[in-house]
């Protein structure tokens, strides 16, 4: 899953066509590089990020989704917690809703997922992006997140969502201290009990910086190492910035994992 951020940067500030165009070109590039899904987002959810008003989020993502859906064959995912943005994105051609708030932010989200039959990424987050890294706490991070998945899948089912629509994501970096992220990545196979596909996003995240001192742009090796180990634990979707490099590493990992014999860890 290639990450397509449509957030204004210093170059295209004040020129919407330039930012949309740059995002569309970046999307095309990630598809040439082999991305199987593009995840389009107009609101940053990194630690400390401020919310973006719905109107602004719509202005950022909808033109990009509309343009890409006309010319590419890979599924497009909308990274949003707002049902209004998700609905407009589905109308513009997206078919997956990636909701880091797992329908907790607004009950209308579960209804939209149910009626649209779209794919739905259920991600775990403790708190909100603005404050989530202030003292994250768990009794047992694996058990707590498994309980969250169980509860959320039940709530979604009650709203009419089919289990087959869902993908589970432990939310690396979303209200987690270093030890929590490592515990989750080391034991990600525990979430296979739900029988749903697993997704992780580790690309360039701060736990890699905490472990290595690497700056954000220098975290590709750590991102790839975590992605490969996650896939070894049964993860089937990896959200990544660096598509070419990540795919090469995952192809090699999968070829080796395919040869694994039973009863060896
Ligand atoms: C993710 C994810 C996402 N991550 C899904 N969607 C982000 N399903 C956005 C840091 O610690 O993992 N899964 N959408 C990006 N969010 C973060 C969070 C970026 C933490 C950086 C950090 O540095």
JSON list of N, CA and C and ligand atoms in Angstrom, two decimals, residues 45-47 79 98 100 121 123 169 173-174 199 201 205-206 239, ligand 1:
[
{"chain": "A", "resi": 45, "resn": "UNK", "atom": "N", "xyz": [-1.90, 12.33, 10.45]},
{"chain": "A", "resi": 45, "resn": "UNK", "atom": "CA", "xyz": [-2.23, 11.72, 11.74]},
{"chain": "A", "resi": 45, "resn": "UNK", "atom": "C", "xyz": [-0.96, 11.44, 12.54]},
{"chain": "A", "resi": 46, "resn": "UNK", "atom": "N", "xyz": [0.15, 12.04, 12.11]},
{"chain": "A", "resi": 46, "resn": "UNK", "atom": "CA", "xyz": [1.37, 11.81, 12.88]},
{"chain": "A", "resi": 46, "resn": "UNK", "atom": "C", "xyz": [1.25, 12.50, 14.24]},
{"chain": "A", "resi": 47, "resn": "UNK", "atom": "N", "xyz": [2.06, 12.05, 15.21]},
{"chain": "A", "resi": 47, "resn": "UNK", "atom": "CA", "xyz": [1.95, 12.61, 16.56]},
{"chain": "A", "resi": 47, "resn": "UNK", "atom": "C", "xyz": [2.04, 14.14, 16.57]},
{"chain": "A", "resi": 79, "resn": "UNK", "atom": "N", "xyz": [-7.66, 7.63, 3.39]},
{"chain": "A", "resi": 79, "resn": "UNK", "atom": "CA", "xyz": [-7.20, 7.68, 4.78]},
{"chain": "A", "resi": 79, "resn": "UNK", "atom": "C", "xyz": [-7.91, 8.84, 5.45]},
{"chain": "A", "resi": 98, "resn": "UNK", "atom": "N", "xyz": [-9.74, 3.72, 5.04]},
{"chain": "A", "resi": 98, "resn": "UNK", "atom": "CA", "xyz": [-8.70, 3.48, 6.04]},
{"chain": "A", "resi": 98, "resn": "UNK", "atom": "C", "xyz": [-8.92, 4.50, 7.14]},
{"chain": "A", "resi": 100, "resn": "UNK", "atom": "N", "xyz": [-8.21, 5.61, 10.85]},
{"chain": "A", "resi": 100, "resn": "UNK", "atom": "CA", "xyz": [-7.35, 5.42, 12.02]},
{"chain": "A", "resi": 100, "resn": "UNK", "atom": "C", "xyz": [-8.13, 5.57, 13.33]},
{"chain": "A", "resi": 121, "resn": "UNK", "atom": "N", "xyz": [-10.38, -0.59, 6.92]},
{"chain": "A", "resi": 121, "resn": "UNK", "atom": "CA", "xyz": [-9.22, -0.85, 7.78]},
{"chain": "A", "resi": 121, "resn": "UNK", "atom": "C", "xyz": [-9.57, -0.39, 9.19]},
{"chain": "A", "resi": 123, "resn": "UNK", "atom": "N", "xyz": [-8.13, 0.35, 12.55]},
{"chain": "A", "resi": 123, "resn": "UNK", "atom": "CA", "xyz": [-6.83, 0.57, 13.19]},
{"chain": "A", "resi": 123, "resn": "UNK", "atom": "C", "xyz": [-7.00, 0.93, 14.65]},
{"chain": "A", "resi": 169, "resn": "UNK", "atom": "N", "xyz": [-5.40, -3.57, 11.93]},
{"chain": "A", "resi": 169, "resn": "UNK", "atom": "CA", "xyz": [-4.11, -2.87, 11.98]},
{"chain": "A", "resi": 169, "resn": "UNK", "atom": "C", "xyz": [-3.87, -2.43, 13.43]},
{"chain": "A", "resi": 173, "resn": "UNK", "atom": "N", "xyz": [2.75, 3.30, 16.44]},
{"chain": "A", "resi": 173, "resn": "UNK", "atom": "CA", "xyz": [3.01, 4.73, 16.66]},
{"chain": "A", "resi": 173, "resn": "UNK", "atom": "C", "xyz": [1.80, 5.55, 17.07]},
{"chain": "A", "resi": 174, "resn": "UNK", "atom": "N", "xyz": [0.64, 4.91, 17.17]},
{"chain": "A", "resi": 174, "resn": "UNK", "atom": "CA", "xyz": [-0.59, 5.65, 17.52]},
{"chain": "A", "resi": 174, "resn": "UNK", "atom": "C", "xyz": [-0.92, 5.46, 19.01]},
{"chain": "A", "resi": 199, "resn": "UNK", "atom": "N", "xyz": [-2.72, -5.49, 8.49]},
{"chain": "A", "resi": 199, "resn": "UNK", "atom": "CA", "xyz": [-2.00, -4.39, 7.84]},
{"chain": "A", "resi": 199, "resn": "UNK", "atom": "C", "xyz": [-1.11, -3.73, 8.87]},
{"chain": "A", "resi": 201, "resn": "UNK", "atom": "N", "xyz": [1.61, -0.16, 9.30]},
{"chain": "A", "resi": 201, "resn": "UNK", "atom": "CA", "xyz": [2.32, 1.02, 8.81]},
{"chain": "A", "resi": 201, "resn": "UNK", "atom": "C", "xyz": [3.49, 1.27, 9.74]},
{"chain": "A", "resi": 205, "resn": "UNK", "atom": "N", "xyz": [8.64, 5.72, 10.81]},
{"chain": "A", "resi": 205, "resn": "UNK", "atom": "CA", "xyz": [8.06, 6.15, 12.08]},
{"chain": "A", "resi": 205, "resn": "UNK", "atom": "C", "xyz": [9.11, 6.37, 13.17]},
{"chain": "A", "resi": 206, "resn": "UNK", "atom": "N", "xyz": [8.70, 7.10, 14.21]},
{"chain": "A", "resi": 206, "resn": "UNK", "atom": "CA", "xyz": [9.66, 7.58, 15.20]},
{"chain": "A", "resi": 206, "resn": "UNK", "atom": "C", "xyz": [10.25, 6.46, 16.05]},
{"chain": "A", "resi": 239, "resn": "UNK", "atom": "N", "xyz": [1.97, -0.64, 4.62]},
{"chain": "A", "resi": 239, "resn": "UNK", "atom": "CA", "xyz": [1.78, 0.75, 4.17]},
{"chain": "A", "resi": 239, "resn": "UNK", "atom": "C", "xyz": [3.15, 1.41, 4.14]},
{"chain": "B", "resi": 1, "resn": "LIG", "atom": "C1", "xyz": [-0.95, 3.28, 9.88]},
{"chain": "B", "resi": 1, "resn": "LIG", "atom": "C2", "xyz": [-1.02, 4.65, 9.48]},
{"chain": "B", "resi": 1, "resn": "LIG", "atom": "C3", "xyz": [-2.17, 5.06, 8.73]},
{"chain": "B", "resi": 1, "resn": "LIG", "atom": "N1", "xyz": [-0.06, 5.56, 9.77]},
{"chain": "B", "resi": 1, "resn": "LIG", "atom": "C4", "xyz": [-3.03, 2.88, 8.86]},
{"chain": "B", "resi": 1, "resn": "LIG", "atom": "N2", "xyz": [-3.15, 4.16, 8.43]},
{"chain": "B", "resi": 1, "resn": "LIG", "atom": "C5", "xyz": [-0.22, 6.83, 9.39]},
{"chain": "B", "resi": 1, "resn": "LIG", "atom": "N3", "xyz": [-4.01, 2.01, 8.57]},
{"chain": "B", "resi": 1, "resn": "LIG", "atom": "C6", "xyz": [-1.34, 7.23, 8.66]},
{"chain": "B", "resi": 1, "resn": "LIG", "atom": "C7", "xyz": [5.57, 8.22, 14.24]},
{"chain": "B", "resi": 1, "resn": "LIG", "atom": "O1", "xyz": [5.62, 7.55, 15.28]},
{"chain": "B", "resi": 1, "resn": "LIG", "atom": "O2", "xyz": [0.05, 2.82, 10.58]},
{"chain": "B", "resi": 1, "resn": "LIG", "atom": "N4", "xyz": [-1.96, 2.44, 9.57]},
{"chain": "B", "resi": 1, "resn": "LIG", "atom": "N5", "xyz": [-2.29, 6.35, 8.35]},
{"chain": "B", "resi": 1, "resn": "LIG", "atom": "C8", "xyz": [0.85, 7.84, 9.76]},
{"chain": "B", "resi": 1, "resn": "LIG", "atom": "N6", "xyz": [0.81, 8.10, 11.18]},
{"chain": "B", "resi": 1, "resn": "LIG", "atom": "C9", "xyz": [1.97, 8.20, 11.94]},
{"chain": "B", "resi": 1, "resn": "LIG", "atom": "C10", "xyz": [1.96, 7.75, 13.25]},
{"chain": "B", "resi": 1, "resn": "LIG", "atom": "C11", "xyz": [3.13, 8.67, 11.38]},
{"chain": "B", "resi": 1, "resn": "LIG", "atom": "C12", "xyz": [3.12, 7.75, 14.00]},
{"chain": "B", "resi": 1, "resn": "LIG", "atom": "C13", "xyz": [4.30, 8.72, 12.12]},
{"chain": "B", "resi": 1, "resn": "LIG", "atom": "C14", "xyz": [4.31, 8.23, 13.44]},
{"chain": "B", "resi": 1, "resn": "LIG", "atom": "O3", "xyz": [6.55, 8.84, 13.79]}
]
